[in-house]
Short mmCIF file of C-alpha atoms and ligand atoms in Angstrom, two decimals:
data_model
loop_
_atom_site.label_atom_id
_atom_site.label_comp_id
_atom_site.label_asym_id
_atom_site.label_seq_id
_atom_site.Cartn_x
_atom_site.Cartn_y
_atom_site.Cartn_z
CA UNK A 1 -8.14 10.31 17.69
CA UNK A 2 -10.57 13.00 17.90
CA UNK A 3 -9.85 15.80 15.54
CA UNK A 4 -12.46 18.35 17.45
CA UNK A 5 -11.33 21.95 17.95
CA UNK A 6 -10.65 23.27 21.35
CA UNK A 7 -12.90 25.98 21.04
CA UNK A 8 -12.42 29.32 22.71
CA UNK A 9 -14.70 30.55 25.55
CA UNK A 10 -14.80 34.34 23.49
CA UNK A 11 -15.77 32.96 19.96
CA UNK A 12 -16.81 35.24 17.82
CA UNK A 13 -20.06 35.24 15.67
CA UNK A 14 -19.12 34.43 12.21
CA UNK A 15 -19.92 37.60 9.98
CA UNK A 16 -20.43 38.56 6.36
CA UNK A 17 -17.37 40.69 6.35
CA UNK A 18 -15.53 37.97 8.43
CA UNK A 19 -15.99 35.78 5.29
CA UNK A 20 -14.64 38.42 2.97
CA UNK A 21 -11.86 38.63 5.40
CA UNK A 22 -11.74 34.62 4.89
CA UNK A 23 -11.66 35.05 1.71
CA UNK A 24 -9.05 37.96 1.55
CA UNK A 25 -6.40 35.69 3.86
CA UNK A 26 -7.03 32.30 1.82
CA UNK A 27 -8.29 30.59 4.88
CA UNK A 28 -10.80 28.27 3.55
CA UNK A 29 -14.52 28.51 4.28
CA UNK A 30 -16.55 25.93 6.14
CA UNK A 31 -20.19 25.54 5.32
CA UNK A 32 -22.19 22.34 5.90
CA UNK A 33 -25.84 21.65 6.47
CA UNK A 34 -28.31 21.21 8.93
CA UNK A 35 -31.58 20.82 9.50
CA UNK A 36 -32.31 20.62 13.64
CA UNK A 37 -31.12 20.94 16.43
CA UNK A 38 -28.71 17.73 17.13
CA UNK A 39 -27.62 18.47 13.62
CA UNK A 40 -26.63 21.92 14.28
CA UNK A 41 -24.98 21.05 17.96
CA UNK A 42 -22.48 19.11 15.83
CA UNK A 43 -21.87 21.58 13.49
CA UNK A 44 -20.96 24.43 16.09
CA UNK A 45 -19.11 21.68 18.37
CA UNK A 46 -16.71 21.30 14.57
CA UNK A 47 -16.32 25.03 14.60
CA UNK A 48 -17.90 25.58 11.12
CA UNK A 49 -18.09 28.66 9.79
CA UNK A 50 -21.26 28.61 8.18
CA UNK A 51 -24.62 26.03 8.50
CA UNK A 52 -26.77 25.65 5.65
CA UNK A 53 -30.50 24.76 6.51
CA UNK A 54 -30.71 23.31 2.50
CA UNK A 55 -33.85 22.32 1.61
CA UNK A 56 -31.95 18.66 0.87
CA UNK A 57 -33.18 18.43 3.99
CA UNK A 58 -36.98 17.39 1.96
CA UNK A 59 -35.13 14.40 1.10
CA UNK A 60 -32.44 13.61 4.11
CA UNK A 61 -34.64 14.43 6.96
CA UNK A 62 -38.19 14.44 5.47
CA UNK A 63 -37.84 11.72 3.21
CA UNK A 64 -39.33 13.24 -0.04
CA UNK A 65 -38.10 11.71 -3.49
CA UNK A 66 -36.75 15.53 -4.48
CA UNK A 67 -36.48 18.88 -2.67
CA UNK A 68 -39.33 20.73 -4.76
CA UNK A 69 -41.89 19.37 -2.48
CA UNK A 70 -40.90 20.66 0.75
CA UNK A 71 -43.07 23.96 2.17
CA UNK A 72 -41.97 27.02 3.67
CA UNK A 73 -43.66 26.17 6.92
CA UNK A 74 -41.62 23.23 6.91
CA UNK A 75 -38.12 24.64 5.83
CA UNK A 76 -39.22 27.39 8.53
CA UNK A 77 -39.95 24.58 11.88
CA UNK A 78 -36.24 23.03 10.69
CA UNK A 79 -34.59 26.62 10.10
CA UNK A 80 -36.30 27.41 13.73
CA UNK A 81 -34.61 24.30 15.09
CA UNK A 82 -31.19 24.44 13.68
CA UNK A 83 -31.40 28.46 15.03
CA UNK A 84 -31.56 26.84 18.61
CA UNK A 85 -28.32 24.95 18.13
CA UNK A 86 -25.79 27.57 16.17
CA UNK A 87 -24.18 30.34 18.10
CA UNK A 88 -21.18 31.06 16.01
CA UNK A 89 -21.60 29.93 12.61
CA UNK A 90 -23.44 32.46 10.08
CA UNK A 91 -27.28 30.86 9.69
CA UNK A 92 -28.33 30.31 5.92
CA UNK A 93 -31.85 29.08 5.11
CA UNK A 94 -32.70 27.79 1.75
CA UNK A 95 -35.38 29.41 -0.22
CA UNK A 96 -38.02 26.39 -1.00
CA UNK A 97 -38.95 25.73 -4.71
CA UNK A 98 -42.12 27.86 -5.46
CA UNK A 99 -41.94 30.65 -2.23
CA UNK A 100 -39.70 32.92 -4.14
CA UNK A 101 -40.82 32.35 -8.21
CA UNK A 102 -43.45 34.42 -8.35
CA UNK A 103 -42.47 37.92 -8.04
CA UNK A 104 -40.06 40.04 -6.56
CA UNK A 105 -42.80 40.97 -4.02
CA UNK A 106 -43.26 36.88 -2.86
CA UNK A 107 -39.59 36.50 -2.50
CA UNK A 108 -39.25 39.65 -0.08
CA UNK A 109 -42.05 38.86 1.98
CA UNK A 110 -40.66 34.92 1.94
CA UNK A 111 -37.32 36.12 2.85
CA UNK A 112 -38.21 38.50 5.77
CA UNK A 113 -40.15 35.32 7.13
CA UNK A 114 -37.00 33.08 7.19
CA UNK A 115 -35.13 36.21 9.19
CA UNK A 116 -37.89 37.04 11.56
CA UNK A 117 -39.63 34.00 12.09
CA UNK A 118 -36.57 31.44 12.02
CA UNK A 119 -33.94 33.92 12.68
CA UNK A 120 -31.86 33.07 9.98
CA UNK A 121 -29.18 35.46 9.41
CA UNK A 122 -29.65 34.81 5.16
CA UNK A 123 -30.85 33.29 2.84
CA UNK A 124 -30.28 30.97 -0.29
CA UNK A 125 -31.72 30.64 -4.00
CA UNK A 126 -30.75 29.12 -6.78
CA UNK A 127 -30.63 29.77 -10.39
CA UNK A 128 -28.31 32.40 -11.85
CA UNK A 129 -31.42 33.49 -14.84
CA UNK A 130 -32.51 36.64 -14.89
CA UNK A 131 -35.45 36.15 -12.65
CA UNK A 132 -33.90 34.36 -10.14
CA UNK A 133 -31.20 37.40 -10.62
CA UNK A 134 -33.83 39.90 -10.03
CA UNK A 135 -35.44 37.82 -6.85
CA UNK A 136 -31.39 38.63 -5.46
CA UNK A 137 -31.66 42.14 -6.46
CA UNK A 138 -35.12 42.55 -4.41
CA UNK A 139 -33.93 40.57 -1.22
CA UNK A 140 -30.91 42.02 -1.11
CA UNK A 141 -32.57 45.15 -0.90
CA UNK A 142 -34.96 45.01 1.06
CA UNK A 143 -32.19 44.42 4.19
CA UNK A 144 -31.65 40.57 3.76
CA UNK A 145 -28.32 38.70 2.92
CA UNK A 146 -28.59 36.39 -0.32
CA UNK A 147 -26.46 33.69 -1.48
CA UNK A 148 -26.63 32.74 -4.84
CA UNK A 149 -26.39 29.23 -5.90
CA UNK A 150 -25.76 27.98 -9.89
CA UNK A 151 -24.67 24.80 -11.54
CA UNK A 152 -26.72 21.96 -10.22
CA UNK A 153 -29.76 23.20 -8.92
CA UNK A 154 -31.33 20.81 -7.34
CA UNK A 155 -34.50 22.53 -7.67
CA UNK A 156 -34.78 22.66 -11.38
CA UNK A 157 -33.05 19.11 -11.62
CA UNK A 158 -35.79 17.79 -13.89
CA UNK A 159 -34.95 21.13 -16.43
CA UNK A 160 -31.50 20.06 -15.86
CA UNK A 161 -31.58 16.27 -17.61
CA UNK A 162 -31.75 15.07 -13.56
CA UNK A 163 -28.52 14.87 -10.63
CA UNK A 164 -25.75 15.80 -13.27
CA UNK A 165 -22.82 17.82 -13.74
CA UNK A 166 -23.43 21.22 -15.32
CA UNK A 167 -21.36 23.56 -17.38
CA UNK A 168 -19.59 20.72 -19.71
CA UNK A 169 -20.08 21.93 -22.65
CA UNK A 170 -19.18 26.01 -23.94
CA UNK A 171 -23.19 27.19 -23.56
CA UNK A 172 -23.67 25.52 -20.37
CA UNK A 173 -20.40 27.12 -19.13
CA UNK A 174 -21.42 30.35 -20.36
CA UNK A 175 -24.57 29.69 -18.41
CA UNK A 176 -22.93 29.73 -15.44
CA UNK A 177 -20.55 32.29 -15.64
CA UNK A 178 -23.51 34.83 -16.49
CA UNK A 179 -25.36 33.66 -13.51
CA UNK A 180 -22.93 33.81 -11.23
CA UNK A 181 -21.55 36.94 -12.20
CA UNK A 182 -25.13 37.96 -12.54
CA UNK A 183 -25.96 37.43 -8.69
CA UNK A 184 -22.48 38.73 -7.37
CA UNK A 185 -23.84 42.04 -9.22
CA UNK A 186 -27.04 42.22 -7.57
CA UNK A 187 -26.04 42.29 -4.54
CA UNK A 188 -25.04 38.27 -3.24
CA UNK A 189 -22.61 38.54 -0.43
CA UNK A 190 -21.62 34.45 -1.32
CA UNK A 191 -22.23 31.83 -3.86
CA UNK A 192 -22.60 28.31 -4.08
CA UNK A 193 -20.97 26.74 -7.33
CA UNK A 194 -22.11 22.76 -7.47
CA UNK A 195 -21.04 20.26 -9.52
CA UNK A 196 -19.26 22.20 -11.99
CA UNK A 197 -16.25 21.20 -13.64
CA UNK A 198 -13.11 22.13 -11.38
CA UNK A 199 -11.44 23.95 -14.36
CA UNK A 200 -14.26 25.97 -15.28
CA UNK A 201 -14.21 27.01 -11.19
CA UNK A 202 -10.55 27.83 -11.92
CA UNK A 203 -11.67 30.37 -14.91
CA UNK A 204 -14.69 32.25 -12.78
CA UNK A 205 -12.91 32.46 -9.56
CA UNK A 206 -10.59 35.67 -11.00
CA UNK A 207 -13.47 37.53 -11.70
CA UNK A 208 -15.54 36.39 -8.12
CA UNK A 209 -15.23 39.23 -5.89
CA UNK A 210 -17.61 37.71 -3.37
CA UNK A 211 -16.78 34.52 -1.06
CA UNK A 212 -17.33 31.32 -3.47
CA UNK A 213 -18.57 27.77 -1.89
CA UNK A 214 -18.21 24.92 -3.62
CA UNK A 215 -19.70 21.41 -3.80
CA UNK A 216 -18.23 19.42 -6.65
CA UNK A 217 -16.82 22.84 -8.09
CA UNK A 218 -12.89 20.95 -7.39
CA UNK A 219 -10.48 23.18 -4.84
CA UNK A 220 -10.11 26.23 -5.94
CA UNK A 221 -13.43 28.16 -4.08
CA UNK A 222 -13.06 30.27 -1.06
CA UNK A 223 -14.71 27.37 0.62
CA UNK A 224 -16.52 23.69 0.83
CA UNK A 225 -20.10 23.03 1.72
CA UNK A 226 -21.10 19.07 1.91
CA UNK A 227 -24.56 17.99 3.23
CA UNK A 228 -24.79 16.48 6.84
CA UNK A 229 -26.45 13.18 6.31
CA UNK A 230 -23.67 12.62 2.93
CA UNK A 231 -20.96 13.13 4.82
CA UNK A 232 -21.61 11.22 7.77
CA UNK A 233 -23.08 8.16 5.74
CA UNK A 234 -26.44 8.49 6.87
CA UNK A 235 -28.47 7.41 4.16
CA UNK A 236 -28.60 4.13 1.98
CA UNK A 237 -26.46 3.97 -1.57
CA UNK A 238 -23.10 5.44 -2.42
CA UNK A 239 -24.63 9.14 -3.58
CA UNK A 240 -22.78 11.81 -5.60
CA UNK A 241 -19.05 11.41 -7.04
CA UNK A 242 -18.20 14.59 -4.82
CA UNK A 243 -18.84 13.75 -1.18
CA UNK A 244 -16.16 12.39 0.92
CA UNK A 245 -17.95 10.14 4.10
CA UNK A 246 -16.25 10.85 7.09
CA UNK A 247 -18.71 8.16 8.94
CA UNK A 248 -20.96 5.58 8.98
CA UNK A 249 -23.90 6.19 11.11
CA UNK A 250 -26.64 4.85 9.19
CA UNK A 251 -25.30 1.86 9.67
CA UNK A 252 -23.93 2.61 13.22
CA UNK A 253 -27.42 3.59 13.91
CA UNK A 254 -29.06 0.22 12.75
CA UNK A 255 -27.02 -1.86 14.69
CA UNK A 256 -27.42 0.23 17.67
CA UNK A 257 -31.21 -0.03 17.34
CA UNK A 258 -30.69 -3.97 16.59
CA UNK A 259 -29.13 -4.99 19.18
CA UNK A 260 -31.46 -3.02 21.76
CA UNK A 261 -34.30 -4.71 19.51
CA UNK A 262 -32.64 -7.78 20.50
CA UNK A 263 -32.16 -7.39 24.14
CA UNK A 264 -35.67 -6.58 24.74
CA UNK A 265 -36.73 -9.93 23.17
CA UNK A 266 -34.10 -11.86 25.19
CA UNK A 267 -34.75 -9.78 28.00
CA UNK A 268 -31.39 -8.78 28.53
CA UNK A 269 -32.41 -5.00 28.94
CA UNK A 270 -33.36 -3.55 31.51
CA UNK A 271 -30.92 -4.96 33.84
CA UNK A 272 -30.93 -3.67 37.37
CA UNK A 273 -29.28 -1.08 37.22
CA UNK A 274 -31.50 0.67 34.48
CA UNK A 275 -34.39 0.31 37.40
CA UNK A 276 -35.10 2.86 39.89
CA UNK A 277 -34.95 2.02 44.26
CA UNK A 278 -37.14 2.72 46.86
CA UNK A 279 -36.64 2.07 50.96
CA UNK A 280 -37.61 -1.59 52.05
CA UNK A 281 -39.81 0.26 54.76
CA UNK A 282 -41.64 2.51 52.37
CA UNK A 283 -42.41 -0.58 50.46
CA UNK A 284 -43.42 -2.09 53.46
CA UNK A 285 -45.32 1.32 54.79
CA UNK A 286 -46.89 1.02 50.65
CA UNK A 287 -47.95 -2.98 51.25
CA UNK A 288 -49.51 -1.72 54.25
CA UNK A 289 -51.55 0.97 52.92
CA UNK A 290 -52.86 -1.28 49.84
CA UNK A 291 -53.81 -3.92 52.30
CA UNK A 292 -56.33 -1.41 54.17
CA UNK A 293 -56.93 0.06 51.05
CA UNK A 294 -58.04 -3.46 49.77
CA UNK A 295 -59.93 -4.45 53.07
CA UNK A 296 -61.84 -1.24 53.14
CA UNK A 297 -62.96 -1.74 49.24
CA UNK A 298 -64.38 -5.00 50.30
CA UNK A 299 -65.86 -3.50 53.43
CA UNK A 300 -67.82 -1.08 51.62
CA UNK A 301 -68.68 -3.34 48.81
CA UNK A 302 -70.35 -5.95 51.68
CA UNK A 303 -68.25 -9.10 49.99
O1 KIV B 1 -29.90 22.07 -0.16
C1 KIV B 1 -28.67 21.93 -0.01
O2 KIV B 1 -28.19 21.14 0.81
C2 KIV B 1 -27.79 22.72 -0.84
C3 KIV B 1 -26.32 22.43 -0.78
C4 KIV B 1 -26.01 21.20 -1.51
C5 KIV B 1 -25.51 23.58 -1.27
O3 KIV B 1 -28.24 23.58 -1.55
#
């Protein structure tokens, strides 16, 4: 049974102080990526409340081995295509490693391109450090919207000791809590918690004035982000201990290209009635005409 929302012909767009609201009332957040426009179709059809162009999408979509090598121009042609497909749901695009590092200047002028170029509605880094805390600061006043994003960042994986949970041990934890409270102070209207320990999310969430996504972070957040391609199984392995796959379709997908593989070879498809008419007496009218066509060739060629 479909469990697709009937949606409403006056839906509203989703706004920053319609999260707050959200997260005022309890009424849990929705956030998922997406990276184009088929992607994004979905995600307004499920009535999400917030799409995430993540730059996962160097590794679901582009197929890099990690997200630091995806480009701005790149994040900016699938932030431009997801924009074509989301009406409703608030528009995040993530910050790409290295367009945002260098100085507060860099990530301003990066920023304004995501909003004016793409037409996202915010943006996303990561790291809660003090630089990545001052890049906030900077956006955030120059006119953009910023969410903040600490824990595992995919971004600075390799710094990390690779794809693991963060904040396990007292420092790390501390780690976190500075940088989240960090980025809620300058100026972060959301932030993304991942792969923390669900206990530690407990302690922070008191002092988290701002709307709180998590991914791996356990229950208690003022919302759930999941990637796309994770969540609807398409890509190969199992992935990370926190995504729940609501769908096959990598497989689906395979077998759908299979077995058209395999009707072309047994020339099964096209039947008939993939094949286009036309009137017996244009054909005939079309026979005609080639045959003159073909006699006056020959004419003019003297055979
Ligand atoms: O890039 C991404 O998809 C993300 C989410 C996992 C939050 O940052």
């Amino acid at each position: 049974m479909s469990t697709r929302p009937t949606l409403p012909a006056d839906r509203r767009p989703i706004t920053i102080p319609g999260l707050f609201e959200m997260k005022r009332s309890g009424r849990p957040i929705v956030m998922v990526t997406a990276y184009d426009y088929p992607s994004a179709r979905a995600a307004e059809a499920a009535d999400v409340d917030m799409v995430l162009v993540g730059d996962s999408g160097a590794m679901t979509v582009l197929g890099y081995p990690s997200t630091v090598e995806v480009s701005t121009d790149e994040m900016l042609m699938l932030t431009k295509a997801t924009r074509r497909g989301v009406q409703h749901a608030l528009l995040v695009a993530d910050l790409p490693f290295g367009s945002y590092e260098l100085s507060d200047e860099q990530a301003i002028a990066t920023a304004i391109r995501f909003v004016k170029e793409a037409g996202a509605d915010a943006v996303k880094l990561e790291r809660g450090d003090p630089s990545s805390i001052s890049r906030a600061r900077a956006i955030v006043g120059a006119g953009v919207p910023v969410v903040g994003h600490v824990g595992l960042t995919p971004q600075s994986a390799t710094s990390l000791g690779g794809y693991r949970a963060q904040g396990r041990t007292a420092e790390s934890a501390l780690r976190i809590a500075s940088g989240a409270i960090g980025l809620q102070e300058a100026g972060c209207f959301s932030i993304v918690f991942e792969a923390v320990p669900s206990a530690l999310t407990v302690e922070l969430m008191p002092q988290m004035t701002v709307p709180i996504i998590g991914i791996g972070a356990g229950p208690a957040t003022d919302g759930q982000v999941l990637v796309f391609h994770d969540l609807l199984g398409i890509r190969e392995g199992i992935g990370a201990k926190f995504v729940r796959r609501y769908a096959d379709l990598q497989d689906a997908m395979a077998d759908g290209v299979a077995q058209y593989a395999q009707e072309v070879r047994e020339k099964v498809f096209p039947a008939a009635e993939h094949g286009y008419g036309i009137d017996e007496a244009e054909l005939a009218r079309f026979r005609a005409l080639r045959n003159g066509h073909v006699t006056a060739e020959l004419t003019r060629s003297g055979t």
